[in-house]
Amino acid sequence: MNEYGLRGRRPRRTKIVVEDTQPLDFQAFHTLYRGDYVRWAELYLGSRADAEDAVDGAMLELLAQWAKVLEQAEPAAYAWWLVKNRVKDAARDRDRRQKMADAIFATRSLYENVVDPIGELETTMALWQAIDALPERQHDVALMRLALGRTTRETAGVLGITEATVRSTLRDARRRLAEALGYDLKKGHDDARNVD
């Protein structure tokens, strides 16, 4: 039992509270992006509490250097880079990085009535493994768009890239995923053209 009387849960180490004394643009940034950062980090770390710890730590770093962040050509891209590095550090520190294949056990398809649950499981595992093997930018875009269901505009905002870059990166990611999964896009099923 911890100090809160809960078994298995530990108190959060880092907590950022948005206060009126903080710059208004930071408050807006925090409100706009923290939720997406936490959802991405949870996929990466496999734990909501660890994701919140890592993201809040990154937000504290951003706040401490907010003037420098605003001087960047793309502040959102700089913030994304900092969040990703904080999350990767958390994974390394805790030695708990779960492969994307492990995340399939949290997917709702396992809780629904499916005709072939083993086939569904194998397909889902293969998809997560293929996503995990994508190059970094394609991986990030694929997770935002396909796993988290974000629009092109939302993904561009979170990652600090243009909408055109999101679309082309997702197109490339879908081609790689189709290739990895043995799916022939030339047979008239090229959904990669319709990314939004």
mmCIF file of N, CA and C in Angstrom, residues 58-179:
data_model
loop_
_atom_site.group_PDB
_atom_site.id
_atom_site.type_symbol
_atom_site.label_atom_id
_atom_site.label_comp_id
_atom_site.label_asym_id
_atom_site.label_seq_id
_atom_site.Cartn_x
_atom_site.Cartn_y
_atom_site.Cartn_z
ATOM 1 N N ALA A 58 8.778 16.823 -19.228
ATOM 2 C CA ALA A 58 9.102 17.575 -20.440
ATOM 3 C C ALA A 58 8.446 18.948 -20.426
ATOM 4 N N MET A 59 7.205 19.016 -19.957
ATOM 5 C CA MET A 59 6.514 20.302 -19.879
ATOM 6 C C MET A 59 7.217 21.250 -18.912
ATOM 7 N N LEU A 60 7.732 20.721 -17.811
ATOM 8 C CA LEU A 60 8.491 21.564 -16.881
ATOM 9 C C LEU A 60 9.759 22.091 -17.541
ATOM 10 N N GLU A 61 10.431 21.236 -18.318
ATOM 11 C CA GLU A 61 11.615 21.691 -19.060
ATOM 12 C C GLU A 61 11.237 22.768 -20.069
ATOM 13 N N LEU A 62 10.125 22.550 -20.763
ATOM 14 C CA LEU A 62 9.668 23.552 -21.731
ATOM 15 C C LEU A 62 9.373 24.882 -21.041
ATOM 16 N N LEU A 63 8.703 24.821 -19.911
ATOM 17 C CA LEU A 63 8.379 26.037 -19.173
ATOM 18 C C LEU A 63 9.655 26.760 -18.739
ATOM 19 N N ALA A 64 10.633 26.002 -18.261
ATOM 20 C CA ALA A 64 11.888 26.600 -17.787
ATOM 21 C C ALA A 64 12.637 27.311 -18.912
ATOM 22 N N GLN A 65 12.480 26.826 -20.129
ATOM 23 C CA GLN A 65 13.185 27.441 -21.262
ATOM 24 C C GLN A 65 12.201 27.992 -22.304
ATOM 25 N N TRP A 66 11.054 28.463 -21.840
ATOM 26 C CA TRP A 66 9.987 28.889 -22.734
ATOM 27 C C TRP A 66 10.429 29.979 -23.705
ATOM 28 N N ALA A 67 11.222 30.930 -23.240
ATOM 29 C CA ALA A 67 11.696 31.992 -24.140
ATOM 30 C C ALA A 67 12.507 31.389 -25.291
ATOM 31 N N LYS A 68 13.352 30.407 -24.990
ATOM 32 C CA LYS A 68 14.152 29.729 -26.025
ATOM 33 C C LYS A 68 13.246 28.960 -26.981
ATOM 34 N N VAL A 69 12.210 28.319 -26.439
ATOM 35 C CA VAL A 69 11.269 27.568 -27.274
ATOM 36 C C VAL A 69 10.625 28.495 -28.298
ATOM 37 N N LEU A 70 10.215 29.671 -27.844
ATOM 38 C CA LEU A 70 9.545 30.611 -28.745
ATOM 39 C C LEU A 70 10.478 31.192 -29.799
ATOM 40 N N GLU A 71 11.784 31.129 -29.559
ATOM 41 C CA GLU A 71 12.753 31.617 -30.546
ATOM 42 C C GLU A 71 12.985 30.628 -31.677
ATOM 43 N N GLN A 72 12.552 29.385 -31.500
ATOM 44 C CA GLN A 72 12.745 28.353 -32.513
ATOM 45 C C GLN A 72 11.892 28.652 -33.748
ATOM 46 N N ALA A 73 12.380 28.230 -34.904
ATOM 47 C CA ALA A 73 11.611 28.418 -36.136
ATOM 48 C C ALA A 73 10.274 27.675 -36.053
ATOM 49 N N GLU A 74 10.279 26.496 -35.453
ATOM 50 C CA GLU A 74 9.066 25.692 -35.273
ATOM 51 C C GLU A 74 8.976 25.265 -33.804
ATOM 52 N N PRO A 75 8.380 26.103 -32.945
ATOM 53 C CA PRO A 75 8.306 25.768 -31.521
ATOM 54 C C PRO A 75 7.657 24.414 -31.236
ATOM 55 N N ALA A 76 6.625 24.056 -31.983
ATOM 56 C CA ALA A 76 5.957 22.764 -31.743
ATOM 57 C C ALA A 76 6.887 21.601 -32.072
ATOM 58 N N ALA A 77 7.695 21.736 -33.121
ATOM 59 C CA ALA A 77 8.648 20.679 -33.477
ATOM 60 C C ALA A 77 9.712 20.539 -32.400
ATOM 61 N N TYR A 78 10.175 21.658 -31.874
ATOM 62 C CA TYR A 78 11.157 21.624 -30.789
ATOM 63 C C TYR A 78 10.556 20.964 -29.547
ATOM 64 N N ALA A 79 9.323 21.311 -29.222
ATOM 65 C CA ALA A 79 8.650 20.723 -28.061
ATOM 66 C C ALA A 79 8.467 19.222 -28.256
ATOM 67 N N TRP A 80 8.079 18.795 -29.453
ATOM 68 C CA TRP A 80 7.912 17.372 -29.747
ATOM 69 C C TRP A 80 9.235 16.635 -29.553
ATOM 70 N N TRP A 81 10.324 17.217 -30.051
ATOM 71 C CA TRP A 81 11.642 16.613 -29.899
ATOM 72 C C TRP A 81 11.967 16.442 -28.409
ATOM 73 N N LEU A 82 11.703 17.468 -27.613
ATOM 74 C CA LEU A 82 11.994 17.395 -26.187
ATOM 75 C C LEU A 82 11.119 16.338 -25.498
ATOM 76 N N VAL A 83 9.841 16.294 -25.821
ATOM 77 C CA VAL A 83 8.936 15.302 -25.232
ATOM 78 C C VAL A 83 9.397 13.891 -25.601
ATOM 79 N N LYS A 84 9.697 13.659 -26.877
ATOM 80 C CA LYS A 84 10.137 12.330 -27.310
ATOM 81 C C LYS A 84 11.390 11.899 -26.559
ATOM 82 N N ASN A 85 12.337 12.811 -26.412
ATOM 83 C CA ASN A 85 13.568 12.453 -25.721
ATOM 84 C C ASN A 85 13.316 12.170 -24.246
ATOM 85 N N ARG A 86 12.441 12.916 -23.629
ATOM 86 C CA ARG A 86 12.104 12.673 -22.222
ATOM 87 C C ARG A 86 11.445 11.306 -22.071
ATOM 88 N N VAL A 87 10.556 10.962 -22.992
ATOM 89 C CA VAL A 87 9.875 9.669 -22.938
ATOM 90 C C VAL A 87 10.880 8.533 -23.173
ATOM 91 N N LYS A 88 11.763 8.707 -24.133
ATOM 92 C CA LYS A 88 12.781 7.679 -24.387
ATOM 93 C C LYS A 88 13.705 7.519 -23.182
ATOM 94 N N ASP A 89 14.064 8.629 -22.550
ATOM 95 C CA ASP A 89 14.880 8.560 -21.334
ATOM 96 C C ASP A 89 14.146 7.791 -20.238
ATOM 97 N N ALA A 90 12.854 8.065 -20.096
ATOM 98 C CA ALA A 90 12.054 7.369 -19.075
ATOM 99 C C ALA A 90 12.028 5.873 -19.357
ATOM 100 N N ALA A 91 11.902 5.513 -20.620
ATOM 101 C CA ALA A 91 11.886 4.101 -20.985
ATOM 102 C C ALA A 91 13.222 3.447 -20.664
ATOM 103 N N ARG A 92 14.298 4.130 -20.993
ATOM 104 C CA ARG A 92 15.640 3.603 -20.707
ATOM 105 C C ARG A 92 15.876 3.495 -19.209
ATOM 106 N N ASP A 93 15.510 4.550 -18.476
ATOM 107 C CA ASP A 93 15.715 4.563 -17.028
ATOM 108 C C ASP A 93 14.956 3.434 -16.345
ATOM 109 N N ARG A 94 13.774 3.152 -16.816
ATOM 110 C CA ARG A 94 12.944 2.132 -16.174
ATOM 111 C C ARG A 94 13.111 0.764 -16.808
ATOM 112 N N ASP A 95 13.849 0.731 -17.952
ATOM 113 C CA ASP A 95 14.058 -0.511 -18.682
ATOM 114 C C ASP A 95 12.732 -1.214 -18.930
ATOM 115 N N ARG A 96 11.714 -0.409 -19.350
ATOM 116 C CA ARG A 96 10.375 -0.960 -19.516
ATOM 117 C C ARG A 96 9.793 -0.720 -20.896
ATOM 118 N N ARG A 97 10.619 -0.383 -21.870
ATOM 119 C CA ARG A 97 10.061 -0.107 -23.193
ATOM 120 C C ARG A 97 9.356 -1.347 -23.710
ATOM 121 N N GLN A 98 8.063 -1.248 -23.916
ATOM 122 C CA GLN A 98 7.310 -2.378 -24.443
ATOM 123 C C GLN A 98 7.264 -2.262 -25.954
ATOM 124 N N LYS A 99 7.514 -3.361 -26.604
ATOM 125 C CA LYS A 99 7.372 -3.388 -28.044
ATOM 126 C C LYS A 99 5.914 -3.124 -28.395
ATOM 127 N N MET A 100 5.682 -2.550 -29.559
ATOM 128 C CA MET A 100 4.321 -2.243 -29.958
ATOM 129 C C MET A 100 3.452 -3.501 -29.984
ATOM 130 N N ALA A 101 4.064 -4.648 -30.214
ATOM 131 C CA ALA A 101 3.269 -5.879 -30.217
ATOM 132 C C ALA A 101 2.606 -6.121 -28.870
ATOM 133 N N ASP A 102 3.228 -5.683 -27.784
ATOM 134 C CA ASP A 102 2.636 -5.853 -26.459
ATOM 135 C C ASP A 102 1.380 -5.010 -26.293
ATOM 136 N N ALA A 103 1.292 -3.920 -27.013
ATOM 137 C CA ALA A 103 0.145 -3.021 -26.882
ATOM 138 C C ALA A 103 -1.144 -3.646 -27.405
ATOM 139 N N ILE A 104 -1.038 -4.719 -28.162
ATOM 140 C CA ILE A 104 -2.250 -5.330 -28.714
ATOM 141 C C ILE A 104 -3.176 -5.841 -27.626
ATOM 142 N N PHE A 105 -2.635 -6.163 -26.471
ATOM 143 C CA PHE A 105 -3.492 -6.680 -25.408
ATOM 144 C C PHE A 105 -4.387 -5.592 -24.827
ATOM 145 N N ALA A 106 -4.121 -4.349 -25.147
ATOM 146 C CA ALA A 106 -4.969 -3.255 -24.690
ATOM 147 C C ALA A 106 -5.976 -2.848 -25.755
ATOM 148 N N THR A 107 -5.926 -3.453 -26.919
ATOM 149 C CA THR A 107 -6.828 -3.047 -27.997
ATOM 150 C C THR A 107 -8.207 -3.648 -27.776
ATOM 151 N N ARG A 108 -9.210 -2.933 -28.198
ATOM 152 C CA ARG A 108 -10.571 -3.372 -27.933
ATOM 153 C C ARG A 108 -10.981 -4.577 -28.768
ATOM 154 N N SER A 109 -10.233 -4.860 -29.843
ATOM 155 C CA SER A 109 -10.621 -6.017 -30.660
ATOM 156 C C SER A 109 -10.578 -7.306 -29.853
ATOM 157 N N LEU A 110 -9.763 -7.338 -28.808
ATOM 158 C CA LEU A 110 -9.665 -8.546 -27.997
ATOM 159 C C LEU A 110 -10.882 -8.720 -27.095
ATOM 160 N N TYR A 111 -11.647 -7.657 -26.910
ATOM 161 C CA TYR A 111 -12.791 -7.718 -26.012
ATOM 162 C C TYR A 111 -14.109 -7.825 -26.763
ATOM 163 N N GLU A 112 -14.043 -7.847 -28.068
ATOM 164 C CA GLU A 112 -15.245 -7.957 -28.874
ATOM 165 C C GLU A 112 -15.402 -9.391 -29.370
ATOM 166 N N ASN A 113 -16.598 -9.727 -29.789
ATOM 167 C CA ASN A 113 -16.819 -11.047 -30.392
ATOM 168 C C ASN A 113 -16.278 -11.016 -31.805
ATOM 169 N N VAL A 114 -15.226 -11.777 -32.037
ATOM 170 C CA VAL A 114 -14.646 -11.863 -33.374
ATOM 171 C C VAL A 114 -14.747 -13.309 -33.833
ATOM 172 N N VAL A 115 -14.859 -13.511 -35.128
ATOM 173 C CA VAL A 115 -15.002 -14.843 -35.691
ATOM 174 C C VAL A 115 -13.744 -15.674 -35.458
ATOM 175 N N ASP A 116 -12.575 -15.054 -35.668
ATOM 176 C CA ASP A 116 -11.304 -15.767 -35.539
ATOM 177 C C ASP A 116 -10.390 -14.993 -34.591
ATOM 178 N N PRO A 117 -10.541 -15.170 -33.273
ATOM 179 C CA PRO A 117 -9.749 -14.379 -32.334
ATOM 180 C C PRO A 117 -8.247 -14.588 -32.480
ATOM 181 N N ILE A 118 -7.810 -15.800 -32.795
ATOM 182 C CA ILE A 118 -6.379 -16.061 -32.967
ATOM 183 C C ILE A 118 -5.871 -15.344 -34.219
ATOM 184 N N GLY A 119 -6.630 -15.416 -35.286
ATOM 185 C CA GLY A 119 -6.249 -14.703 -36.514
ATOM 186 C C GLY A 119 -6.213 -13.206 -36.298
ATOM 187 N N GLU A 120 -7.199 -12.700 -35.562
ATOM 188 C CA GLU A 120 -7.252 -11.265 -35.235
ATOM 189 C C GLU A 120 -6.022 -10.869 -34.427
ATOM 190 N N LEU A 121 -5.666 -11.698 -33.462
ATOM 191 C CA LEU A 121 -4.511 -11.445 -32.617
ATOM 192 C C LEU A 121 -3.229 -11.441 -33.440
ATOM 193 N N GLU A 122 -3.071 -12.411 -34.313
ATOM 194 C CA GLU A 122 -1.871 -12.486 -35.150
ATOM 195 C C GLU A 122 -1.769 -11.282 -36.080
ATOM 196 N N THR A 123 -2.894 -10.893 -36.675
ATOM 197 C CA THR A 123 -2.899 -9.737 -37.577
ATOM 198 C C THR A 123 -2.553 -8.463 -36.825
ATOM 199 N N THR A 124 -3.149 -8.293 -35.648
ATOM 200 C CA THR A 124 -2.881 -7.100 -34.856
ATOM 201 C C THR A 124 -1.426 -7.051 -34.413
ATOM 202 N N MET A 125 -0.889 -8.198 -33.993
ATOM 203 C CA MET A 125 0.525 -8.247 -33.592
ATOM 204 C C MET A 125 1.432 -7.879 -34.757
ATOM 205 N N ALA A 126 1.134 -8.424 -35.917
ATOM 206 C CA ALA A 126 1.951 -8.136 -37.094
ATOM 207 C C ALA A 126 1.900 -6.649 -37.437
ATOM 208 N N LEU A 127 0.716 -6.052 -37.332
ATOM 209 C CA LEU A 127 0.576 -4.619 -37.616
ATOM 210 C C LEU A 127 1.404 -3.792 -36.638
ATOM 211 N N TRP A 128 1.299 -4.082 -35.328
ATOM 212 C CA TRP A 128 2.058 -3.323 -34.332
ATOM 213 C C TRP A 128 3.561 -3.488 -34.539
ATOM 214 N N GLN A 129 3.995 -4.696 -34.877
ATOM 215 C CA GLN A 129 5.420 -4.916 -35.122
ATOM 216 C C GLN A 129 5.879 -4.130 -36.346
ATOM 217 N N ALA A 130 5.042 -4.092 -37.376
ATOM 218 C CA ALA A 130 5.384 -3.340 -38.581
ATOM 219 C C ALA A 130 5.441 -1.843 -38.294
ATOM 220 N N ILE A 131 4.510 -1.330 -37.495
ATOM 221 C CA ILE A 131 4.535 0.089 -37.121
ATOM 222 C C ILE A 131 5.796 0.389 -36.328
ATOM 223 N N ASP A 132 6.144 -0.489 -35.404
ATOM 224 C CA ASP A 132 7.324 -0.297 -34.564
ATOM 225 C C ASP A 132 8.609 -0.261 -35.382
ATOM 226 N N ALA A 133 8.621 -0.937 -36.540
ATOM 227 C CA ALA A 133 9.820 -1.010 -37.376
ATOM 228 C C ALA A 133 9.947 0.161 -38.357
ATOM 229 N N LEU A 134 8.942 1.025 -38.430
ATOM 230 C CA LEU A 134 8.986 2.167 -39.354
ATOM 231 C C LEU A 134 10.088 3.150 -38.966
ATOM 232 N N PRO A 135 10.604 3.908 -39.945
ATOM 233 C CA PRO A 135 11.519 5.001 -39.602
ATOM 234 C C PRO A 135 10.826 5.986 -38.655
ATOM 235 N N GLU A 136 11.599 6.732 -37.905
ATOM 236 C CA GLU A 136 11.081 7.534 -36.800
ATOM 237 C C GLU A 136 9.906 8.437 -37.172
ATOM 238 N N ARG A 137 10.037 9.242 -38.206
ATOM 239 C CA ARG A 137 8.943 10.167 -38.550
ATOM 240 C C ARG A 137 7.703 9.402 -38.991
ATOM 241 N N GLN A 138 7.886 8.353 -39.810
ATOM 242 C CA GLN A 138 6.743 7.549 -40.233
ATOM 243 C C GLN A 138 6.083 6.879 -39.027
ATOM 244 N N HIS A 139 6.892 6.421 -38.096
ATOM 245 C CA HIS A 139 6.388 5.801 -36.870
ATOM 246 C C HIS A 139 5.517 6.789 -36.102
ATOM 247 N N ASP A 140 6.017 8.005 -35.906
ATOM 248 C CA ASP A 140 5.273 9.016 -35.164
ATOM 249 C C ASP A 140 3.960 9.368 -35.854
ATOM 250 N N VAL A 141 4.024 9.584 -37.162
ATOM 251 C CA VAL A 141 2.823 9.942 -37.924
ATOM 252 C C VAL A 141 1.824 8.788 -37.918
ATOM 253 N N ALA A 142 2.300 7.567 -38.115
ATOM 254 C CA ALA A 142 1.404 6.407 -38.125
ATOM 255 C C ALA A 142 0.711 6.246 -36.777
ATOM 256 N N LEU A 143 1.430 6.415 -35.687
ATOM 257 C CA LEU A 143 0.798 6.299 -34.381
ATOM 258 C C LEU A 143 -0.241 7.383 -34.159
ATOM 259 N N MET A 144 0.107 8.611 -34.525
ATOM 260 C CA MET A 144 -0.852 9.711 -34.337
ATOM 261 C C MET A 144 -2.106 9.504 -35.190
ATOM 262 N N ARG A 145 -1.897 9.154 -36.443
ATOM 263 C CA ARG A 145 -3.039 9.052 -37.364
ATOM 264 C C ARG A 145 -3.804 7.741 -37.208
ATOM 265 N N LEU A 146 -3.082 6.615 -37.164
ATOM 266 C CA LEU A 146 -3.738 5.311 -37.187
ATOM 267 C C LEU A 146 -4.101 4.792 -35.795
ATOM 268 N N ALA A 147 -3.202 4.954 -34.833
ATOM 269 C CA ALA A 147 -3.469 4.413 -33.498
ATOM 270 C C ALA A 147 -4.273 5.386 -32.637
ATOM 271 N N LEU A 148 -3.948 6.671 -32.734
ATOM 272 C CA LEU A 148 -4.630 7.651 -31.888
ATOM 273 C C LEU A 148 -5.784 8.350 -32.596
ATOM 274 N N GLY A 149 -5.911 8.141 -33.899
ATOM 275 C CA GLY A 149 -7.045 8.687 -34.639
ATOM 276 C C GLY A 149 -7.027 10.192 -34.827
ATOM 277 N N ARG A 150 -5.851 10.803 -34.801
ATOM 278 C CA ARG A 150 -5.756 12.253 -34.983
ATOM 279 C C ARG A 150 -5.876 12.605 -36.462
ATOM 280 N N THR A 151 -6.425 13.766 -36.751
ATOM 281 C CA THR A 151 -6.543 14.238 -38.129
ATOM 282 C C THR A 151 -5.173 14.682 -38.617
ATOM 283 N N THR A 152 -5.090 14.939 -39.906
ATOM 284 C CA THR A 152 -3.838 15.440 -40.473
ATOM 285 C C THR A 152 -3.447 16.753 -39.811
ATOM 286 N N ARG A 153 -4.407 17.642 -39.648
ATOM 287 C CA ARG A 153 -4.129 18.946 -39.032
ATOM 288 C C ARG A 153 -3.645 18.782 -37.589
ATOM 289 N N GLU A 154 -4.330 17.943 -36.816
ATOM 290 C CA GLU A 154 -3.923 17.723 -35.422
ATOM 291 C C GLU A 154 -2.529 17.114 -35.344
ATOM 292 N N THR A 155 -2.264 16.142 -36.213
ATOM 293 C CA THR A 155 -0.951 15.497 -36.228
ATOM 294 C C THR A 155 0.135 16.496 -36.578
ATOM 295 N N ALA A 156 -0.122 17.324 -37.571
ATOM 296 C CA ALA A 156 0.854 18.346 -37.965
ATOM 297 C C ALA A 156 1.144 19.286 -36.800
ATOM 298 N N GLY A 157 0.104 19.689 -36.086
ATOM 299 C CA GLY A 157 0.287 20.584 -34.945
ATOM 300 C C GLY A 157 1.110 19.961 -33.843
ATOM 301 N N VAL A 158 0.804 18.720 -33.496
ATOM 302 C CA VAL A 158 1.519 18.048 -32.413
ATOM 303 C C VAL A 158 2.987 17.821 -32.777
ATOM 304 N N LEU A 159 3.238 17.366 -34.003
ATOM 305 C CA LEU A 159 4.606 17.035 -34.412
ATOM 306 C C LEU A 159 5.392 18.246 -34.902
ATOM 307 N N GLY A 160 4.704 19.356 -35.111
ATOM 308 C CA GLY A 160 5.389 20.565 -35.571
ATOM 309 C C GLY A 160 5.858 20.472 -37.009
ATOM 310 N N ILE A 161 5.057 19.804 -37.851
ATOM 311 C CA ILE A 161 5.375 19.685 -39.269
ATOM 312 C C ILE A 161 4.158 20.140 -40.064
ATOM 313 N N THR A 162 4.320 20.253 -41.384
ATOM 314 C CA THR A 162 3.209 20.724 -42.208
ATOM 315 C C THR A 162 2.212 19.597 -42.471
ATOM 316 N N GLU A 163 1.006 19.976 -42.840
ATOM 317 C CA GLU A 163 -0.005 18.983 -43.190
ATOM 318 C C GLU A 163 0.421 18.176 -44.402
ATOM 319 N N ALA A 164 1.075 18.833 -45.371
ATOM 320 C CA ALA A 164 1.560 18.117 -46.554
ATOM 321 C C ALA A 164 2.594 17.059 -46.163
ATOM 322 N N THR A 165 3.435 17.384 -45.199
ATOM 323 C CA THR A 165 4.429 16.415 -44.721
ATOM 324 C C THR A 165 3.749 15.244 -44.029
ATOM 325 N N VAL A 166 2.704 15.519 -43.270
ATOM 326 C CA VAL A 166 1.954 14.432 -42.616
ATOM 327 C C VAL A 166 1.373 13.512 -43.676
ATOM 328 N N ARG A 167 0.736 14.089 -44.691
ATOM 329 C CA ARG A 167 0.102 13.270 -45.729
ATOM 330 C C ARG A 167 1.125 12.416 -46.479
ATOM 331 N N SER A 168 2.227 13.020 -46.895
ATOM 332 C CA SER A 168 3.227 12.248 -47.652
ATOM 333 C C SER A 168 3.910 11.208 -46.761
ATOM 334 N N THR A 169 4.154 11.549 -45.517
ATOM 335 C CA THR A 169 4.782 10.603 -44.596
ATOM 336 C C THR A 169 3.846 9.435 -44.316
ATOM 337 N N LEU A 170 2.563 9.706 -44.136
ATOM 338 C CA LEU A 170 1.606 8.632 -43.902
ATOM 339 C C LEU A 170 1.478 7.745 -45.137
ATOM 340 N N ARG A 171 1.503 8.351 -46.308
ATOM 341 C CA ARG A 171 1.445 7.579 -47.554
ATOM 342 C C ARG A 171 2.629 6.608 -47.614
ATOM 343 N N ASP A 172 3.833 7.122 -47.308
ATOM 344 C CA ASP A 172 5.025 6.275 -47.308
ATOM 345 C C ASP A 172 4.932 5.193 -46.229
ATOM 346 N N ALA A 173 4.430 5.563 -45.060
ATOM 347 C CA ALA A 173 4.291 4.597 -43.963
ATOM 348 C C ALA A 173 3.317 3.490 -44.356
ATOM 349 N N ARG A 174 2.204 3.853 -44.978
ATOM 350 C CA ARG A 174 1.222 2.843 -45.381
ATOM 351 C C ARG A 174 1.806 1.894 -46.420
ATOM 352 N N ARG A 175 2.623 2.431 -47.319
ATOM 353 C CA ARG A 175 3.268 1.551 -48.310
ATOM 354 C C ARG A 175 4.213 0.569 -47.618
ATOM 355 N N ARG A 176 4.992 1.059 -46.671
ATOM 356 C CA ARG A 176 5.906 0.175 -45.932
ATOM 357 C C ARG A 176 5.129 -0.859 -45.125
ATOM 358 N N LEU A 177 4.041 -0.422 -44.504
ATOM 359 C CA LEU A 177 3.230 -1.358 -43.722
ATOM 360 C C LEU A 177 2.618 -2.423 -44.626
ATOM 361 N N ALA A 178 2.101 -2.004 -45.776
ATOM 362 C CA ALA A 178 1.515 -2.964 -46.718
ATOM 363 C C ALA A 178 2.566 -3.975 -47.166
ATOM 364 N N GLU A 179 3.759 -3.491 -47.450
ATOM 365 C CA GLU A 179 4.849 -4.372 -47.867
ATOM 366 C C GLU A 179 5.211 -5.349 -46.743
#
